Short mmCIF file of C-alpha atoms and ligand atoms in Angstrom, two decimals:
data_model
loop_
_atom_site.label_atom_id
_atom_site.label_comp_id
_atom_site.label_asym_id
_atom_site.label_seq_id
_atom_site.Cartn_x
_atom_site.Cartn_y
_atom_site.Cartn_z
CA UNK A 153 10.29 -32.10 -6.19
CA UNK A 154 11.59 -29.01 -5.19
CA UNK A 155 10.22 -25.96 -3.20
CA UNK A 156 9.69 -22.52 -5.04
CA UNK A 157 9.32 -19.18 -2.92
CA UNK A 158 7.63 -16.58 -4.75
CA UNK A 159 8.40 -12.42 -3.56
CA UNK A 160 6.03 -10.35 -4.96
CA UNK A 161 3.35 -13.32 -5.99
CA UNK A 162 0.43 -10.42 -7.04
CA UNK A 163 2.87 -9.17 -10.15
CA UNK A 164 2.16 -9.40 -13.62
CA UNK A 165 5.03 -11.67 -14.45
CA UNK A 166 4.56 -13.73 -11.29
CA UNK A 167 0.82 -14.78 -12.00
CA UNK A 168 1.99 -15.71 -15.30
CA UNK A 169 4.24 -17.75 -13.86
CA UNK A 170 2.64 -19.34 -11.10
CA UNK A 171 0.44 -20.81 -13.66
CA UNK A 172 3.14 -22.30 -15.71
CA UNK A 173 4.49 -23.43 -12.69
CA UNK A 174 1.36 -25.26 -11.72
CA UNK A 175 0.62 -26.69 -15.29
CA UNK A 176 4.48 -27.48 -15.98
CA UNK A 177 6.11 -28.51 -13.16
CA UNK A 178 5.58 -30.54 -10.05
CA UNK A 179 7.36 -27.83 -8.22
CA UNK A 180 5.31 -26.55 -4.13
CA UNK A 181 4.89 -22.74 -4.15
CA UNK A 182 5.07 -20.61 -1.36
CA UNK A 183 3.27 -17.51 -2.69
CA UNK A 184 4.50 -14.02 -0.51
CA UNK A 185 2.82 -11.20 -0.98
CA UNK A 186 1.27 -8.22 1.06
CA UNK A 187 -2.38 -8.63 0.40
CA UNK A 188 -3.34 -12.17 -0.08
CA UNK A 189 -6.69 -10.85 -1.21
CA UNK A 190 -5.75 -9.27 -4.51
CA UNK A 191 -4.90 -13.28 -5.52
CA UNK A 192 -7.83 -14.53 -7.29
CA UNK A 193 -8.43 -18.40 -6.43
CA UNK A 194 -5.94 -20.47 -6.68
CA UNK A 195 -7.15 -24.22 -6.46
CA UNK A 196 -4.11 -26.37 -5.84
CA UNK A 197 -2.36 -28.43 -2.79
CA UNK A 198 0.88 -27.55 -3.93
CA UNK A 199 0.31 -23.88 -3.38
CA UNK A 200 1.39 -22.19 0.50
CA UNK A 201 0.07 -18.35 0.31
CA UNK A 202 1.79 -16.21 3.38
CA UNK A 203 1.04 -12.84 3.93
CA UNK A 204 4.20 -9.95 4.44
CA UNK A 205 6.40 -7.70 2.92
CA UNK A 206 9.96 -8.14 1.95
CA UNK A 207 10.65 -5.45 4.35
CA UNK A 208 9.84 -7.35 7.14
CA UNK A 209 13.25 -9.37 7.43
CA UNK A 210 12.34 -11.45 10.68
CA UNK A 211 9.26 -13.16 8.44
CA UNK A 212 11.33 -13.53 5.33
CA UNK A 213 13.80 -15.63 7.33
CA UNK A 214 11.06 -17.51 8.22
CA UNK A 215 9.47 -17.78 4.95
CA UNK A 216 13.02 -18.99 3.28
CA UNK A 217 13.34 -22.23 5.50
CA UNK A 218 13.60 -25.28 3.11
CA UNK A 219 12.91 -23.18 -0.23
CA UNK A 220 15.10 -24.42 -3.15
CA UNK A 221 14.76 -21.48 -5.14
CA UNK A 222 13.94 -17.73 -4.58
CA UNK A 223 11.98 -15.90 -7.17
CA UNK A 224 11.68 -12.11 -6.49
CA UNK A 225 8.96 -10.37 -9.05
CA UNK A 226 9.20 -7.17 -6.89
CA UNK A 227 8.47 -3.09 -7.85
CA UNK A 228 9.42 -0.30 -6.06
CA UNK A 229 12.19 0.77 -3.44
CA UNK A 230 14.33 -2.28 -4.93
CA UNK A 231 17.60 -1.78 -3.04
CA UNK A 232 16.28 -2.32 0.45
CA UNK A 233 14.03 -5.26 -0.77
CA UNK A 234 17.81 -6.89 -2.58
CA UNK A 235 19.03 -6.54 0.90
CA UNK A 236 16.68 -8.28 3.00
CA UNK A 237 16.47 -10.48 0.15
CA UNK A 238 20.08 -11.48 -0.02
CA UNK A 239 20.39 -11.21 3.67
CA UNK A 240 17.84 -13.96 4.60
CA UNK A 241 18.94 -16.36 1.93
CA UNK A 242 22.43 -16.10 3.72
CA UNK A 243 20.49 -16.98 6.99
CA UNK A 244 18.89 -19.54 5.80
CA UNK A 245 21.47 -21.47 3.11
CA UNK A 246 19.06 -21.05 0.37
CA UNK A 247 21.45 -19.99 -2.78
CA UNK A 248 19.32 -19.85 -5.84
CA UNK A 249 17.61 -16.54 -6.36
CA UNK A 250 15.78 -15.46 -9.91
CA UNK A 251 15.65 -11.41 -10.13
CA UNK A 252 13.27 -9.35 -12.51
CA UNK A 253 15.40 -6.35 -13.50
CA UNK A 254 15.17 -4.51 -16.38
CA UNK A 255 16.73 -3.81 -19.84
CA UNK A 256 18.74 -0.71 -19.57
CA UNK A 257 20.84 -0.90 -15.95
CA UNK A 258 24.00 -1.12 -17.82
CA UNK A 259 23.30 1.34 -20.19
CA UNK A 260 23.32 -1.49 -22.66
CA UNK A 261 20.67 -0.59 -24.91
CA UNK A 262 21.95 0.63 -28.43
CA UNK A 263 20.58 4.02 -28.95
CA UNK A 264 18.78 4.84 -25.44
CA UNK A 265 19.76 6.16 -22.28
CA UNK A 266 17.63 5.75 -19.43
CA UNK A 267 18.21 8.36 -16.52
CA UNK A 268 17.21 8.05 -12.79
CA UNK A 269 13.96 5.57 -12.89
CA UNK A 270 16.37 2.89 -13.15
CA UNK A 271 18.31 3.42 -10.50
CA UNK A 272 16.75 1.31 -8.32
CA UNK A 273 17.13 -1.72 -10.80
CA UNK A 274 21.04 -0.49 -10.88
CA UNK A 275 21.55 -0.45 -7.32
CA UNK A 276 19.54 -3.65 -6.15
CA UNK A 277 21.61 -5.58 -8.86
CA UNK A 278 24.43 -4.48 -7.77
CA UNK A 279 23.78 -5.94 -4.08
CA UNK A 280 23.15 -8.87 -6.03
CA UNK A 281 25.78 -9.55 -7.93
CA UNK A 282 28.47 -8.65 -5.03
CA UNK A 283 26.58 -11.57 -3.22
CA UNK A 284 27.80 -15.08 -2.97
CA UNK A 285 24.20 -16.09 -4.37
CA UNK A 286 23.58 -18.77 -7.39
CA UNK A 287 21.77 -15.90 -8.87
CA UNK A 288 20.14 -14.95 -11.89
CA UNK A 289 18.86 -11.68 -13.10
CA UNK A 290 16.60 -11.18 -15.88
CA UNK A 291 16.63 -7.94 -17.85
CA UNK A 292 13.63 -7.62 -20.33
CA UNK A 293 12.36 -5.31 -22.48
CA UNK A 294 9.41 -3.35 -22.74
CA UNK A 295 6.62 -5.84 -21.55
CA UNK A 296 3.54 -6.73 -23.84
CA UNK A 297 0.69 -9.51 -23.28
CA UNK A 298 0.81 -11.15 -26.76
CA UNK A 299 -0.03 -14.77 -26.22
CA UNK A 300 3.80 -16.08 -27.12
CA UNK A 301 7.04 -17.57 -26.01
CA UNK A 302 9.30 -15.96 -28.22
CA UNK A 303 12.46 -14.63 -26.35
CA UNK A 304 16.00 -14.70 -27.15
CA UNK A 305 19.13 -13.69 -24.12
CA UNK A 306 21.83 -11.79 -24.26
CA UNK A 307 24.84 -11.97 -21.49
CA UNK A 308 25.78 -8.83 -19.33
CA UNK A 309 28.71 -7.29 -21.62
CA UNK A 310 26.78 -7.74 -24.57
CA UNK A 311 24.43 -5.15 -26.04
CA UNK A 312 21.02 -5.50 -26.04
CA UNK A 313 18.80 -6.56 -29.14
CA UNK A 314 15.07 -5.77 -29.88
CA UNK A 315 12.86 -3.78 -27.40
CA UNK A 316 9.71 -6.00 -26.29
CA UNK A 317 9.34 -9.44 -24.92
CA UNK A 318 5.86 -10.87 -23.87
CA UNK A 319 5.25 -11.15 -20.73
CA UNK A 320 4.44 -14.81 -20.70
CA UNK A 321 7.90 -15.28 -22.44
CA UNK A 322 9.80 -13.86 -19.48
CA UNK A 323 7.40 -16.52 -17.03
CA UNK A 324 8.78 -19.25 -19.45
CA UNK A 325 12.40 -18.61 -18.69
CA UNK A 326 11.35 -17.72 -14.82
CA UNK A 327 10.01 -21.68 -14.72
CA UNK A 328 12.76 -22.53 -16.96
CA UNK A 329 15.93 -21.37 -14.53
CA UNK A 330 13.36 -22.55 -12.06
CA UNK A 331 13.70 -26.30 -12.54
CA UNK A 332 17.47 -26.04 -13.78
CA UNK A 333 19.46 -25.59 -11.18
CA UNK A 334 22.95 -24.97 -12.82
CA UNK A 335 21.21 -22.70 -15.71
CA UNK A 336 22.83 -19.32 -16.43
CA UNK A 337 24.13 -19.08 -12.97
CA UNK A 338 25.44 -16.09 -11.66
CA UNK A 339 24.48 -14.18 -15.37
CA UNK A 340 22.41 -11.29 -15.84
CA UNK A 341 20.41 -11.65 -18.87
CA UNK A 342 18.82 -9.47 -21.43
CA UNK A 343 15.34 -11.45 -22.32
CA UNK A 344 13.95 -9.92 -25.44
CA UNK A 345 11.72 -10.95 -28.37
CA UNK A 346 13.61 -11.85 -31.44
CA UNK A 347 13.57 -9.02 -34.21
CA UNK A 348 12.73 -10.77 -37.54
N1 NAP B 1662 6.46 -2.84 -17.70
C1 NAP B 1662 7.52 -3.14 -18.42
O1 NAP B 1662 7.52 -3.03 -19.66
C2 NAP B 1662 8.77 -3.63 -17.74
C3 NAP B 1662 9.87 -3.98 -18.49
C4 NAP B 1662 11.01 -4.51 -17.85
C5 NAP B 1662 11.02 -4.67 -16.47
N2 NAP B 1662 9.92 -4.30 -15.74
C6 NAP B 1662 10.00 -4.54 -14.28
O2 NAP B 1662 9.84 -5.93 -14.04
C7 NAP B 1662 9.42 -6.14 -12.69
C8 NAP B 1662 8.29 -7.12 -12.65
O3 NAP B 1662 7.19 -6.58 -13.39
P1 NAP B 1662 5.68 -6.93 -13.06
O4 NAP B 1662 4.85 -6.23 -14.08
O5 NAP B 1662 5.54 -8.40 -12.87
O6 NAP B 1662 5.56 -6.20 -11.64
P2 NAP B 1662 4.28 -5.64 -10.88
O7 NAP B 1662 3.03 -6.18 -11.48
O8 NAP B 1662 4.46 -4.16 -10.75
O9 NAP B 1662 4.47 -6.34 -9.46
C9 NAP B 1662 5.41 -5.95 -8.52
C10 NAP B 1662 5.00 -6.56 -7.20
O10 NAP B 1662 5.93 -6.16 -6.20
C11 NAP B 1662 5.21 -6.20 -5.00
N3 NAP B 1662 5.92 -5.49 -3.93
C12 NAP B 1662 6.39 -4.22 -3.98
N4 NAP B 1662 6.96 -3.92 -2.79
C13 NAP B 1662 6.84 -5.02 -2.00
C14 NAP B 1662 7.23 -5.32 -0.67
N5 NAP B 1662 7.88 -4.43 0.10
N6 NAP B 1662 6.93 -6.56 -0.19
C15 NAP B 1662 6.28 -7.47 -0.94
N7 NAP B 1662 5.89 -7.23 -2.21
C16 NAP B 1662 6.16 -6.03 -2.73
C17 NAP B 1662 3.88 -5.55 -5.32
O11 NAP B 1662 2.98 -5.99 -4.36
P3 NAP B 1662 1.57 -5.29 -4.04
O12 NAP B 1662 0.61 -6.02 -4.92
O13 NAP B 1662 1.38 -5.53 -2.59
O14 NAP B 1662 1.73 -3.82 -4.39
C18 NAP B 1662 3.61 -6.09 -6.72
O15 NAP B 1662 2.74 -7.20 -6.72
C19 NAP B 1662 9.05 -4.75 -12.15
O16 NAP B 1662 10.09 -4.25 -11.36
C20 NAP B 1662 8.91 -3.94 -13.45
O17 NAP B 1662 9.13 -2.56 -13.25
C21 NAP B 1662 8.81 -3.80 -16.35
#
């Protein structure tokens, strides 16, 4: 049974996820997020909820102790957060860290160029990547809610395909690289929905 740290546990993709995680897997979650309110009830004794920001390195550390796997669903000033990040992991031995990115940081979209809102993504994957982490970032497309796993990868290098991926597809693969330790490590992945 191993030990799940959530970053971010309030986001779309993560409450997705934590369900799948809870209906799936036998995995214990440690749910970190900033405002333990916002989380509507979760009813289960494998769930730990703690309270703080990635920002705050000194309680990451602490947070990291005997996690298997890091999963950071995180928004916002994403460079500083990929430091702390990779910095406490180091501190703590834990290697295995799952990344929500976004299509687009490599300019590898055929036919679009994103400008400066991605820079963030582009930087904090960066930190990433030049890390000694077992990482894996995930870069999907344009998020929609349709009630579907239907999601197809493609490898850094290679260019994109499609534009949209539900958001419950992109939990799938989350839980997926989850509970498969040697899966697509150290890859950054496009996740989109298959174009038929
Ligand atoms: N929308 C799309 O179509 C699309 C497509 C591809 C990629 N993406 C990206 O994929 C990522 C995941 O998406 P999502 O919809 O699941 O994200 P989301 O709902 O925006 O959640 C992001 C979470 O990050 C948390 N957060 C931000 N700063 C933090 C900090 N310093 N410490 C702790 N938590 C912090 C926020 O917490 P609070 O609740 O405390 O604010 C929020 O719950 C995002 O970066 C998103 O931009 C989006």
């Amino acid at each position: 049974m191993s030990n799940v740290l959530i970053l971010g546990a309030n986001g779309g993709i993560a409450r997705i996820a934590i369900d799948l995680f809870l209906n799936e897997t036998d995995v214990q979650l440690t749910l970190y997020l900033r405002n333990s309110r916002r989380l509507r009830n979760i009813d289960s004794n494998r769930v730990r909820i703690i309270e703080g920001d990635v920002m705050d390195i000194e309680k990451l550390k602490e947070v990291m102790i005997g996690q298997d796997v890091v999963y950071a669903n995180l928004a916002g000033n994403l460079e500083p957060m990929a430091k702390n990040i990779v910095e406490a992991m180091n501190a703590t031995g834990v290697k295995r860290l799952i990344w929500i990115s976004s299509m687009g940081i490599y300019d590898e979209v055929p036919g679009e160029k994103y400008g400066s809102i991605l820079e963030p993504y582009r930087r904090s994957a960066t930190i990433i990547e030049e890390s000694d982490l077992d990482y894996t970032i995930l870069r999907p497309g344009w998020f929609t809610n349709k009630d579907e796993i239907d999601y197809e990868t493609t490898q850094k290098g290679e260019p994109f395909k499609g534009h949209e991926v539900s958001r419950k597809s992109v939990a799938a693969l989350v839980v997926k690289l989850a509970t498969s330790p040697e899966l697509e490590v150290r890859r950054s992945l496009g996740v989109n929905k298959p174009v038929r």
